[in-house]
Amino acid sequence: MNGSIIRYILGQVLKIEGAFMAIPIITAVCYGEFEGFYYVAVSAVCLILGILMTLKKPKSNTFYLKEGCITTSLCWIFLSFFGCLPFIFSGEIPSFTDAVFETVSGFTTTGASILSNVEALSHCSLLWRSFTHWIGGMGVLVFLLAIVPLNGGSHINLMRAESPGPVVGKLVPKLRHTARILYIIYLILTVIQFILLVAGKMPVFDALSTTFGTAGTGGFGIKTDSIGGYSPYIQWVVTVFMLLFGVNFNAYYFILYRHFKKAFSMEEVRAYFIIVVTAVGIIMVDVVNRFSSFWEALRHSAFQVASIITTTGYTTTDFNAWSQTSRLIIVMLMFVGACAGSTGGGIKVSRFVVVVKTVFKELGSYIHPKSIRKIKFDGKPVEHDVVRSINVYFITFIIIFGISIFLVSLEGKDLVTSFTAVSATINNIGPGLEGVGPTGNFGGLSNLSKWVLIFDMLAGRLELFPLLLLFHPAAWRDMFSRKRQ
């Protein structure tokens, strides 16, 4: 294993995190908040450590998928550890476990919070919480690939380990240009949403925080009622952009370069919007009597469906009080998630499309045993390795999900709370139902449950296997054996 490249990339990531902390530092200066001092201190530590770790460049820049997975997992752990330190030092979240939970929830774009009164935080900490969503949405390593000149042709392994979805490819021949294109699209959508929110008379600080949370599909609110206290116009803007950030970014690339036929023929995107429209229609009919008008029911239904399927987690109403039918649809959407190649979490629409096609192919083989049929996706045959990896992903997901529910249930919470707490974290959603619903939080859970859910948030964001590889003895045995040689 190439330990030197892992150390070098970790150092680069620490330098990026130190630089990003300029955002809360500037915010603290603007609002005259002493808490900004702690961000200055942690930023300095990140920069110093990062510089020391990158002084010696690696002899070889070549690394394989194993190194890519381990590097990605360690980077997210480093980000979360150093990112939580200002909360602890300032006393705003004094518990180490709670601070780690909140920060991991931010970077993984989960949005599950342990805070009962979020408005008690300083402005700089509120903005840092939301900004962690924006950093984690597209991925810090994609950002690293976009700005730092890393030579060698194996860096696709970094993007494969961090990017959501079953398959990751290049939009253009050079990976660095692909990363830049993704971030340019990400930035353009972010700026447009911010402008539209400010145009709707949303305060600049609120608009910036909400935009960061929407772009990263994270959902940390800066108000106790999330987005519920804002105007219908603002709620519609957030709804639209949650859906837009849940679309595969390849579609925007095709639109940007006027390949409209390719953009609108993407099978996953079509399935994504069909699911959204169907879910909104069913829920709206089910809850229309709870609201004063048809349009209000449509707004809340569309908002919550967009928020859950894109795994953003913002709320405008207490959907925990809806009927069992609507709540069941909400839980189902938690698992479906957004498109691959988006900032959303969940299992991903593309995996479900391939699985459904696999089932129909299997049924067809029973009717015509000698027939040979290929599963096609976007008009192209799906390789057997991709189908196998999707099947393995589902099996691994179920195993982790089951073990997590068992561990969380040990503290005696009701089944719905335990089930949706795990569902909301492993799928990077945010709120669940009952005790961890829109009007509750995760603060009442035991430390054991919180650490289980921290693992689930990281595993869900990194598509399970990069994090699991950290616990495989062979991955480390190779590194230490090389050091001894």
Short mmCIF file of C-alpha atoms in Angstrom, two decimals:
data_model
loop_
_atom_site.label_atom_id
_atom_site.label_comp_id
_atom_site.label_asym_id
_atom_site.label_seq_id
_atom_site.Cartn_x
_atom_site.Cartn_y
_atom_site.Cartn_z
CA MET A 1 0.00 0.00 0.00
CA ASN A 2 1.26 3.49 -0.88
CA GLY A 3 1.27 5.04 2.60
CA SER A 4 3.11 8.18 1.48
CA ILE A 5 0.36 9.23 -0.94
CA ILE A 6 -2.26 8.63 1.77
CA ARG A 7 -0.31 10.87 4.17
CA TYR A 8 0.13 13.52 1.45
CA ILE A 9 -3.57 13.64 0.53
CA LEU A 10 -4.60 13.77 4.20
CA GLY A 11 -2.30 16.77 4.59
CA GLN A 12 -3.84 18.49 1.57
CA VAL A 13 -7.32 17.90 2.96
CA LEU A 14 -6.34 19.41 6.33
CA LYS A 15 -5.03 22.49 4.54
CA ILE A 16 -8.32 22.79 2.65
CA GLU A 17 -10.31 22.48 5.89
CA GLY A 18 -8.11 25.11 7.54
CA ALA A 19 -8.72 27.46 4.61
CA PHE A 20 -12.48 26.78 4.64
CA MET A 21 -12.64 27.86 8.28
CA ALA A 22 -12.12 31.39 7.00
CA ILE A 23 -15.90 31.38 6.42
CA PRO A 24 -16.90 31.14 10.11
CA ILE A 25 -13.96 33.40 11.06
CA ILE A 26 -15.20 36.17 8.76
CA THR A 27 -18.73 35.63 10.07
CA ALA A 28 -17.52 35.99 13.66
CA VAL A 29 -15.77 39.26 12.77
CA CYS A 30 -18.93 40.60 11.11
CA TYR A 31 -21.09 39.78 14.15
CA GLY A 32 -18.44 40.55 16.78
CA GLU A 33 -18.50 37.01 18.22
CA PHE A 34 -15.68 35.75 20.44
CA GLU A 35 -16.34 32.16 19.28
CA GLY A 36 -14.47 33.03 16.10
CA PHE A 37 -11.22 32.82 18.07
CA TYR A 38 -11.63 29.05 18.37
CA TYR A 39 -12.05 28.73 14.61
CA VAL A 40 -8.84 30.72 14.16
CA ALA A 41 -7.00 28.37 16.52
CA VAL A 42 -8.30 25.18 14.89
CA SER A 43 -7.70 26.60 11.42
CA ALA A 44 -4.08 27.32 12.35
CA VAL A 45 -3.62 23.76 13.66
CA CYS A 46 -5.10 22.30 10.46
CA LEU A 47 -2.86 24.44 8.27
CA ILE A 48 0.31 23.68 10.26
CA LEU A 49 -0.36 19.94 10.34
CA GLY A 50 -1.30 19.98 6.67
CA ILE A 51 1.89 21.78 5.70
CA LEU A 52 4.03 19.38 7.74
CA MET A 53 2.31 16.36 6.17
CA THR A 54 2.82 17.65 2.62
CA LEU A 55 6.43 18.89 2.93
CA LYS A 56 7.73 15.59 1.63
CA LYS A 57 6.06 14.63 -1.62
CA PRO A 58 5.39 10.92 -2.24
CA LYS A 59 7.86 9.10 -4.49
CA SER A 60 5.01 7.44 -6.34
CA ASN A 61 1.60 8.98 -7.09
CA THR A 62 0.16 5.67 -8.24
CA PHE A 63 -2.39 4.03 -6.01
CA TYR A 64 -5.16 1.51 -6.47
CA LEU A 65 -8.78 1.28 -5.35
CA LYS A 66 -7.70 -0.03 -1.94
CA GLU A 67 -5.64 3.09 -1.25
CA GLY A 68 -8.43 5.25 -2.68
CA CYS A 69 -10.98 3.77 -0.29
CA ILE A 70 -8.75 4.01 2.78
CA THR A 71 -7.65 7.55 1.89
CA THR A 72 -11.26 8.65 1.41
CA SER A 73 -12.42 7.16 4.72
CA LEU A 74 -9.52 8.66 6.67
CA CYS A 75 -10.07 12.06 5.04
CA TRP A 76 -13.69 12.14 6.18
CA ILE A 77 -12.72 11.05 9.69
CA PHE A 78 -10.01 13.74 9.85
CA LEU A 79 -12.44 16.37 8.54
CA SER A 80 -15.02 15.45 11.17
CA PHE A 81 -12.56 15.31 14.07
CA PHE A 82 -10.97 18.70 13.40
CA GLY A 83 -14.28 20.21 12.30
CA CYS A 84 -15.90 19.46 15.66
CA LEU A 85 -13.15 21.02 17.78
CA PRO A 86 -14.50 24.62 17.65
CA PHE A 87 -17.85 23.39 19.03
CA ILE A 88 -16.07 21.72 21.97
CA PHE A 89 -13.59 24.50 22.76
CA SER A 90 -16.26 27.21 22.60
CA GLY A 91 -18.55 25.21 24.89
CA GLU A 92 -21.45 25.42 22.43
CA ILE A 93 -21.45 21.60 22.20
CA PRO A 94 -19.30 20.55 25.18
CA SER A 95 -19.77 16.78 24.80
CA PHE A 96 -17.17 15.18 22.49
CA THR A 97 -19.66 12.54 21.30
CA ASP A 98 -22.33 15.16 20.55
CA ALA A 99 -19.83 17.42 18.77
CA VAL A 100 -18.59 14.55 16.61
CA PHE A 101 -22.18 13.50 15.86
CA GLU A 102 -23.15 17.03 14.80
CA THR A 103 -20.05 17.48 12.64
CA VAL A 104 -20.23 14.06 10.98
CA SER A 105 -23.90 14.78 10.33
CA GLY A 106 -22.83 18.02 8.66
CA PHE A 107 -20.05 16.68 6.45
CA THR A 108 -22.02 13.59 5.41
CA THR A 109 -24.95 15.91 4.55
CA THR A 110 -27.22 13.99 6.93
CA GLY A 111 -28.63 16.89 8.93
CA ALA A 112 -29.50 14.83 12.02
CA SER A 113 -28.93 17.04 15.05
CA ILE A 114 -28.48 16.59 18.78
CA LEU A 115 -29.41 20.25 19.44
CA SER A 116 -32.77 21.11 20.96
CA ASN A 117 -32.28 24.87 20.55
CA VAL A 118 -30.25 25.50 17.41
CA GLU A 119 -30.83 29.25 17.59
CA ALA A 120 -28.67 29.42 20.73
CA LEU A 121 -25.54 28.85 18.63
CA SER A 122 -23.40 31.75 17.50
CA HIS A 123 -23.71 32.94 13.90
CA CYS A 124 -20.24 31.65 13.03
CA SER A 125 -21.09 28.16 14.31
CA LEU A 126 -24.47 28.16 12.56
CA LEU A 127 -22.80 29.03 9.27
CA TRP A 128 -20.03 26.45 9.81
CA ARG A 129 -22.67 23.74 10.39
CA SER A 130 -24.38 24.64 7.11
CA PHE A 131 -21.10 25.08 5.24
CA THR A 132 -20.02 21.54 6.18
CA HIS A 133 -22.98 20.41 4.07
CA TRP A 134 -21.68 22.32 1.08
CA ILE A 135 -18.18 20.86 1.53
CA GLY A 136 -19.49 17.32 1.91
CA GLY A 137 -22.15 17.57 -0.80
CA MET A 138 -19.86 17.30 -3.80
CA GLY A 139 -17.02 15.79 -1.79
CA VAL A 140 -13.82 17.29 -0.46
CA LEU A 141 -11.66 14.94 -2.53
CA VAL A 142 -13.45 15.98 -5.72
CA PHE A 143 -12.59 19.55 -4.69
CA LEU A 144 -9.00 18.47 -4.05
CA LEU A 145 -8.77 16.87 -7.50
CA ALA A 146 -10.14 20.09 -9.02
CA ILE A 147 -7.56 22.46 -7.52
CA VAL A 148 -4.46 20.45 -6.52
CA PRO A 149 -2.22 19.10 -9.29
CA LEU A 150 -1.99 15.39 -8.49
CA ASN A 151 -0.16 13.52 -11.23
CA GLY A 152 -0.83 9.96 -12.28
CA GLY A 153 -3.74 8.22 -13.90
CA SER A 154 -5.06 6.30 -10.90
CA HIS A 155 -6.83 9.16 -9.14
CA ILE A 156 -10.18 7.98 -10.52
CA ASN A 157 -10.01 5.64 -7.50
CA LEU A 158 -10.42 8.64 -5.18
CA MET A 159 -13.52 9.78 -7.02
CA ARG A 160 -14.93 6.25 -7.16
CA ALA A 161 -14.50 5.88 -3.40
CA GLU A 162 -16.17 9.20 -2.59
CA SER A 163 -18.79 9.76 -5.30
CA PRO A 164 -22.27 8.30 -4.78
CA GLY A 165 -23.63 5.67 -7.12
CA PRO A 166 -22.71 2.28 -8.57
CA VAL A 167 -20.52 3.59 -11.43
CA VAL A 168 -18.26 6.65 -11.65
CA GLY A 169 -16.74 7.76 -14.94
CA LYS A 170 -15.09 10.76 -16.51
CA LEU A 171 -17.11 13.45 -18.25
CA VAL A 172 -13.98 14.49 -20.13
CA PRO A 173 -10.70 12.63 -20.71
CA LYS A 174 -8.82 14.33 -17.86
CA LEU A 175 -10.14 13.59 -14.37
CA ARG A 176 -9.06 16.99 -13.06
CA HIS A 177 -11.19 18.69 -15.70
CA THR A 178 -14.12 16.43 -14.75
CA ALA A 179 -13.78 17.52 -11.10
CA ARG A 180 -13.64 21.17 -12.15
CA ILE A 181 -16.75 20.85 -14.32
CA LEU A 182 -18.67 19.24 -11.45
CA TYR A 183 -17.70 22.02 -9.05
CA ILE A 184 -18.47 24.77 -11.58
CA ILE A 185 -21.99 23.35 -12.04
CA TYR A 186 -22.30 23.00 -8.25
CA LEU A 187 -21.22 26.60 -7.71
CA ILE A 188 -23.51 28.00 -10.42
CA LEU A 189 -26.58 26.28 -8.94
CA THR A 190 -25.56 27.47 -5.46
CA VAL A 191 -25.27 31.10 -6.58
CA ILE A 192 -28.60 31.03 -8.45
CA GLN A 193 -30.44 29.69 -5.41
CA PHE A 194 -28.83 32.27 -3.13
CA ILE A 195 -29.91 35.11 -5.46
CA LEU A 196 -33.49 33.80 -5.65
CA LEU A 197 -33.72 33.49 -1.85
CA VAL A 198 -32.43 37.02 -1.31
CA ALA A 199 -34.88 38.21 -3.99
CA GLY A 200 -37.62 36.69 -1.84
CA LYS A 201 -36.58 39.01 1.04
CA MET A 202 -34.82 36.28 3.00
CA PRO A 203 -32.06 37.77 5.20
CA VAL A 204 -28.60 37.31 3.65
CA PHE A 205 -27.29 35.18 6.51
CA ASP A 206 -30.38 32.95 6.39
CA ALA A 207 -30.18 32.71 2.60
CA LEU A 208 -26.51 31.74 2.69
CA SER A 209 -27.02 29.09 5.37
CA THR A 210 -30.12 27.68 3.65
CA THR A 211 -28.37 27.59 0.28
CA PHE A 212 -25.39 25.69 1.72
CA GLY A 213 -27.79 23.21 3.31
CA THR A 214 -29.82 22.78 0.13
CA ALA A 215 -26.85 22.50 -2.25
CA GLY A 216 -25.27 19.77 -0.14
CA THR A 217 -28.72 18.22 0.45
CA GLY A 218 -27.87 18.34 4.15
CA GLY A 219 -30.70 20.17 5.85
CA PHE A 220 -29.20 21.78 8.95
CA GLY A 221 -31.66 24.55 9.73
CA ILE A 222 -30.75 27.75 11.55
CA LYS A 223 -34.25 28.01 13.01
CA THR A 224 -35.93 25.58 15.37
CA ASP A 225 -38.82 25.17 12.89
CA SER A 226 -36.39 24.58 9.98
CA ILE A 227 -37.95 26.23 6.89
CA GLY A 228 -41.49 26.33 8.28
CA GLY A 229 -41.35 30.00 9.32
CA TYR A 230 -40.42 31.34 5.89
CA SER A 231 -42.76 32.47 3.12
CA PRO A 232 -44.37 30.10 0.60
CA TYR A 233 -42.15 31.61 -2.13
CA ILE A 234 -38.98 30.67 -0.24
CA GLN A 235 -40.33 27.19 0.47
CA TRP A 236 -41.01 26.67 -3.25
CA VAL A 237 -37.51 27.89 -4.18
CA VAL A 238 -35.97 25.46 -1.69
CA THR A 239 -38.23 22.65 -2.99
CA VAL A 240 -37.14 23.20 -6.59
CA PHE A 241 -33.45 23.38 -5.75
CA MET A 242 -33.56 20.33 -3.50
CA LEU A 243 -34.87 18.41 -6.51
CA LEU A 244 -32.28 19.96 -8.82
CA PHE A 245 -29.39 19.02 -6.55
CA GLY A 246 -30.77 15.47 -6.42
CA VAL A 247 -30.36 15.09 -10.20
CA ASN A 248 -27.33 13.32 -11.67
CA PHE A 249 -24.87 16.13 -12.46
CA ASN A 250 -24.04 14.45 -15.77
CA ALA A 251 -27.41 15.75 -17.00
CA TYR A 252 -26.31 19.34 -16.32
CA TYR A 253 -23.04 18.70 -18.13
CA PHE A 254 -24.97 17.50 -21.19
CA ILE A 255 -27.27 20.55 -21.02
CA LEU A 256 -24.27 22.87 -20.58
CA TYR A 257 -22.73 21.52 -23.78
CA ARG A 258 -26.09 21.39 -25.61
CA HIS A 259 -26.36 17.61 -25.68
CA PHE A 260 -30.06 17.92 -24.85
CA LYS A 261 -31.04 14.52 -26.22
CA LYS A 262 -28.57 12.77 -23.89
CA ALA A 263 -29.68 14.88 -20.92
CA PHE A 264 -33.40 14.19 -21.30
CA SER A 265 -32.97 10.52 -22.20
CA MET A 266 -31.20 9.63 -18.95
CA GLU A 267 -33.21 6.73 -17.56
CA GLU A 268 -32.36 7.38 -13.92
CA VAL A 269 -33.44 11.04 -14.07
CA ARG A 270 -36.78 10.07 -15.64
CA ALA A 271 -37.36 7.44 -12.95
CA TYR A 272 -36.39 9.97 -10.27
CA PHE A 273 -39.02 12.50 -11.35
CA ILE A 274 -41.66 9.80 -11.86
CA ILE A 275 -41.13 8.70 -8.24
CA VAL A 276 -41.31 12.31 -7.04
CA VAL A 277 -44.54 13.13 -8.92
CA THR A 278 -46.19 9.86 -7.84
CA ALA A 279 -45.25 10.33 -4.17
CA VAL A 280 -46.38 13.98 -4.14
CA GLY A 281 -49.72 13.03 -5.71
CA ILE A 282 -50.47 10.24 -3.22
CA ILE A 283 -49.41 12.23 -0.15
CA MET A 284 -51.26 15.37 -1.27
CA VAL A 285 -54.54 13.45 -1.67
CA ASP A 286 -53.96 11.82 1.71
CA VAL A 287 -53.20 15.04 3.66
CA VAL A 288 -55.27 17.64 1.78
CA ASN A 289 -57.84 17.83 4.62
CA ARG A 290 -55.11 18.79 7.09
CA PHE A 291 -54.46 22.11 5.34
CA SER A 292 -56.55 25.15 4.56
CA SER A 293 -56.29 24.85 0.78
CA PHE A 294 -55.28 22.56 -2.08
CA TRP A 295 -52.23 24.72 -2.84
CA GLU A 296 -51.00 24.62 0.75
CA ALA A 297 -51.32 20.83 0.77
CA LEU A 298 -49.43 20.67 -2.53
CA ARG A 299 -46.66 22.93 -1.22
CA HIS A 300 -46.07 20.93 1.95
CA SER A 301 -46.36 17.59 0.17
CA ALA A 302 -43.93 18.61 -2.57
CA PHE A 303 -41.51 20.09 -0.06
CA GLN A 304 -41.39 16.99 2.15
CA VAL A 305 -41.11 14.56 -0.76
CA ALA A 306 -38.28 16.63 -2.27
CA SER A 307 -36.60 16.93 1.12
CA ILE A 308 -36.73 13.20 1.88
CA ILE A 309 -35.94 11.69 -1.52
CA THR A 310 -32.96 14.04 -1.96
CA THR A 311 -32.00 13.27 1.67
CA THR A 312 -31.92 16.98 2.53
CA GLY A 313 -34.05 16.79 5.67
CA TYR A 314 -35.54 20.30 5.81
CA THR A 315 -39.10 20.46 7.08
CA THR A 316 -42.02 22.86 6.77
CA THR A 317 -44.51 20.82 8.78
CA ASP A 318 -44.57 17.95 11.26
CA PHE A 319 -44.97 15.01 8.87
CA ASN A 320 -44.74 12.72 11.89
CA ALA A 321 -48.42 13.67 12.50
CA TRP A 322 -49.49 12.55 9.01
CA SER A 323 -51.35 9.31 8.36
CA GLN A 324 -49.65 5.91 8.34
CA THR A 325 -49.86 5.83 4.54
CA SER A 326 -48.01 9.12 4.09
CA ARG A 327 -45.45 8.22 6.73
CA LEU A 328 -44.83 4.88 5.02
CA ILE A 329 -44.17 6.65 1.71
CA ILE A 330 -41.77 8.99 3.50
CA VAL A 331 -39.85 6.01 4.93
CA MET A 332 -39.74 4.31 1.51
CA LEU A 333 -38.33 7.49 -0.05
CA MET A 334 -35.60 7.50 2.60
CA PHE A 335 -34.22 4.28 1.14
CA VAL A 336 -34.66 5.21 -2.53
CA GLY A 337 -32.66 8.42 -2.26
CA ALA A 338 -31.60 10.68 -5.11
CA CYS A 339 -29.75 10.01 -8.36
CA ALA A 340 -26.22 8.66 -8.56
CA GLY A 341 -23.74 11.45 -9.26
CA SER A 342 -25.81 13.99 -7.28
CA THR A 343 -25.25 15.45 -3.84
CA GLY A 344 -28.07 13.32 -2.42
CA GLY A 345 -27.80 10.17 -0.32
CA GLY A 346 -29.82 7.00 -0.03
CA ILE A 347 -29.40 3.78 -1.99
CA LYS A 348 -29.83 5.70 -5.28
CA VAL A 349 -32.50 5.49 -7.98
CA SER A 350 -30.12 3.86 -10.49
CA ARG A 351 -29.58 0.84 -8.23
CA PHE A 352 -33.32 0.31 -7.86
CA VAL A 353 -33.82 0.62 -11.64
CA VAL A 354 -31.15 -2.02 -12.29
CA VAL A 355 -32.56 -4.31 -9.57
CA VAL A 356 -36.09 -4.08 -11.03
CA LYS A 357 -34.73 -4.89 -14.49
CA THR A 358 -32.78 -7.81 -13.02
CA VAL A 359 -36.01 -9.20 -11.52
CA PHE A 360 -37.80 -8.95 -14.89
CA LYS A 361 -34.85 -10.58 -16.61
CA GLU A 362 -34.98 -13.45 -14.10
CA LEU A 363 -38.74 -13.85 -14.65
CA GLY A 364 -38.11 -13.92 -18.38
CA SER A 365 -35.55 -16.70 -17.98
CA TYR A 366 -38.22 -18.84 -16.29
CA ILE A 367 -40.53 -18.39 -19.28
CA HIS A 368 -37.77 -18.73 -21.90
CA PRO A 369 -34.96 -20.72 -20.24
CA LYS A 370 -32.73 -20.77 -23.34
CA SER A 371 -33.00 -17.07 -24.09
CA ILE A 372 -30.01 -14.77 -23.49
CA ARG A 373 -30.98 -11.28 -22.42
CA LYS A 374 -28.83 -8.34 -21.44
CA ILE A 375 -29.93 -5.74 -18.89
CA LYS A 376 -29.72 -2.31 -20.49
CA PHE A 377 -29.44 1.06 -18.79
CA ASP A 378 -29.59 4.27 -20.85
CA GLY A 379 -29.51 2.06 -23.92
CA LYS A 380 -26.21 0.42 -22.99
CA PRO A 381 -25.70 -3.14 -21.68
CA VAL A 382 -25.03 -3.32 -17.93
CA GLU A 383 -21.90 -5.35 -17.23
CA HIS A 384 -22.21 -8.38 -14.99
CA ASP A 385 -19.70 -6.87 -12.52
CA VAL A 386 -21.97 -3.85 -12.05
CA VAL A 387 -25.01 -6.06 -11.36
CA ARG A 388 -22.96 -8.17 -8.96
CA SER A 389 -21.68 -5.09 -7.11
CA ILE A 390 -25.24 -3.76 -6.76
CA ASN A 391 -26.43 -7.08 -5.35
CA VAL A 392 -23.52 -7.17 -2.90
CA TYR A 393 -24.24 -3.56 -1.94
CA PHE A 394 -27.87 -4.40 -1.08
CA ILE A 395 -26.84 -7.42 0.99
CA THR A 396 -24.19 -5.43 2.88
CA PHE A 397 -26.63 -2.57 3.42
CA ILE A 398 -29.22 -4.94 4.94
CA ILE A 399 -26.63 -6.52 7.26
CA ILE A 400 -25.35 -3.16 8.54
CA PHE A 401 -28.91 -1.85 8.81
CA GLY A 402 -30.03 -4.87 10.87
CA ILE A 403 -27.04 -4.78 13.24
CA SER A 404 -27.48 -1.03 13.74
CA ILE A 405 -31.17 -1.34 14.62
CA PHE A 406 -30.34 -4.09 17.12
CA LEU A 407 -27.67 -1.98 18.84
CA VAL A 408 -29.83 1.16 18.93
CA SER A 409 -32.81 -0.82 20.26
CA LEU A 410 -30.78 -1.90 23.33
CA GLU A 411 -31.59 1.39 25.05
CA GLY A 412 -35.30 0.60 24.97
CA LYS A 413 -36.70 3.12 22.51
CA ASP A 414 -39.81 2.19 20.55
CA LEU A 415 -39.37 0.32 17.27
CA VAL A 416 -40.36 3.24 15.02
CA THR A 417 -37.81 5.53 16.69
CA SER A 418 -35.01 2.94 16.45
CA PHE A 419 -35.90 1.93 12.88
CA THR A 420 -36.15 5.46 11.49
CA ALA A 421 -33.13 6.71 13.46
CA VAL A 422 -30.99 4.18 11.60
CA SER A 423 -32.87 4.77 8.33
CA ALA A 424 -32.37 8.52 8.57
CA THR A 425 -28.65 8.27 9.30
CA ILE A 426 -27.46 5.46 7.03
CA ASN A 427 -29.38 7.12 4.16
CA ASN A 428 -28.11 10.58 5.21
CA ILE A 429 -31.65 11.99 5.59
CA GLY A 430 -31.78 13.82 8.95
CA PRO A 431 -35.13 13.56 10.71
CA GLY A 432 -36.90 10.25 11.28
CA LEU A 433 -40.20 9.56 13.00
CA GLU A 434 -41.51 9.54 16.59
CA GLY A 435 -38.66 10.37 19.02
CA VAL A 436 -36.32 11.50 16.23
CA GLY A 437 -39.04 13.14 14.13
CA PRO A 438 -39.16 16.70 12.74
CA THR A 439 -40.00 18.19 16.14
CA GLY A 440 -37.47 16.00 18.03
CA ASN A 441 -33.74 15.40 17.81
CA PHE A 442 -31.08 12.76 18.41
CA GLY A 443 -29.82 14.31 21.66
CA GLY A 444 -31.83 11.94 23.87
CA LEU A 445 -30.08 8.82 22.57
CA SER A 446 -27.29 7.12 24.50
CA ASN A 447 -23.63 7.55 23.54
CA LEU A 448 -23.57 3.97 22.23
CA SER A 449 -26.47 4.70 19.89
CA LYS A 450 -24.87 7.96 18.75
CA TRP A 451 -21.59 6.22 17.84
CA VAL A 452 -23.50 3.53 15.95
CA LEU A 453 -25.32 6.27 14.03
CA ILE A 454 -22.05 8.15 13.44
CA PHE A 455 -20.72 4.99 11.79
CA ASP A 456 -23.94 4.69 9.78
CA MET A 457 -23.71 8.29 8.55
CA LEU A 458 -20.13 7.81 7.35
CA ALA A 459 -20.89 4.39 5.85
CA GLY A 460 -23.95 5.73 4.03
CA ARG A 461 -22.12 8.74 2.59
CA LEU A 462 -19.13 6.65 1.47
CA GLU A 463 -21.26 3.86 -0.03
CA LEU A 464 -20.37 1.35 2.72
CA PHE A 465 -17.24 -0.37 1.41
CA PRO A 466 -14.59 2.39 1.73
CA LEU A 467 -15.37 2.64 5.45
CA LEU A 468 -15.62 -1.13 5.94
CA LEU A 469 -12.19 -1.53 4.38
CA LEU A 470 -10.70 0.30 7.37
CA PHE A 471 -11.66 -2.69 9.50
CA HIS A 472 -10.09 -5.28 7.19
CA PRO A 473 -6.77 -6.50 8.67
CA ALA A 474 -5.23 -7.21 5.26
CA ALA A 475 -5.55 -3.56 4.25
CA TRP A 476 -3.21 -2.51 7.05
CA ARG A 477 -1.00 -5.60 7.05
CA ASP A 478 0.27 -4.66 3.60
CA MET A 479 1.15 -1.12 4.68
CA PHE A 480 3.06 -2.14 7.81
CA SER A 481 4.86 -4.99 6.07
CA ARG A 482 6.17 -2.54 3.46
CA LYS A 483 7.37 -0.18 6.17
CA ARG A 484 9.37 -2.97 7.81
CA GLN A 485 10.96 -3.78 4.48
#
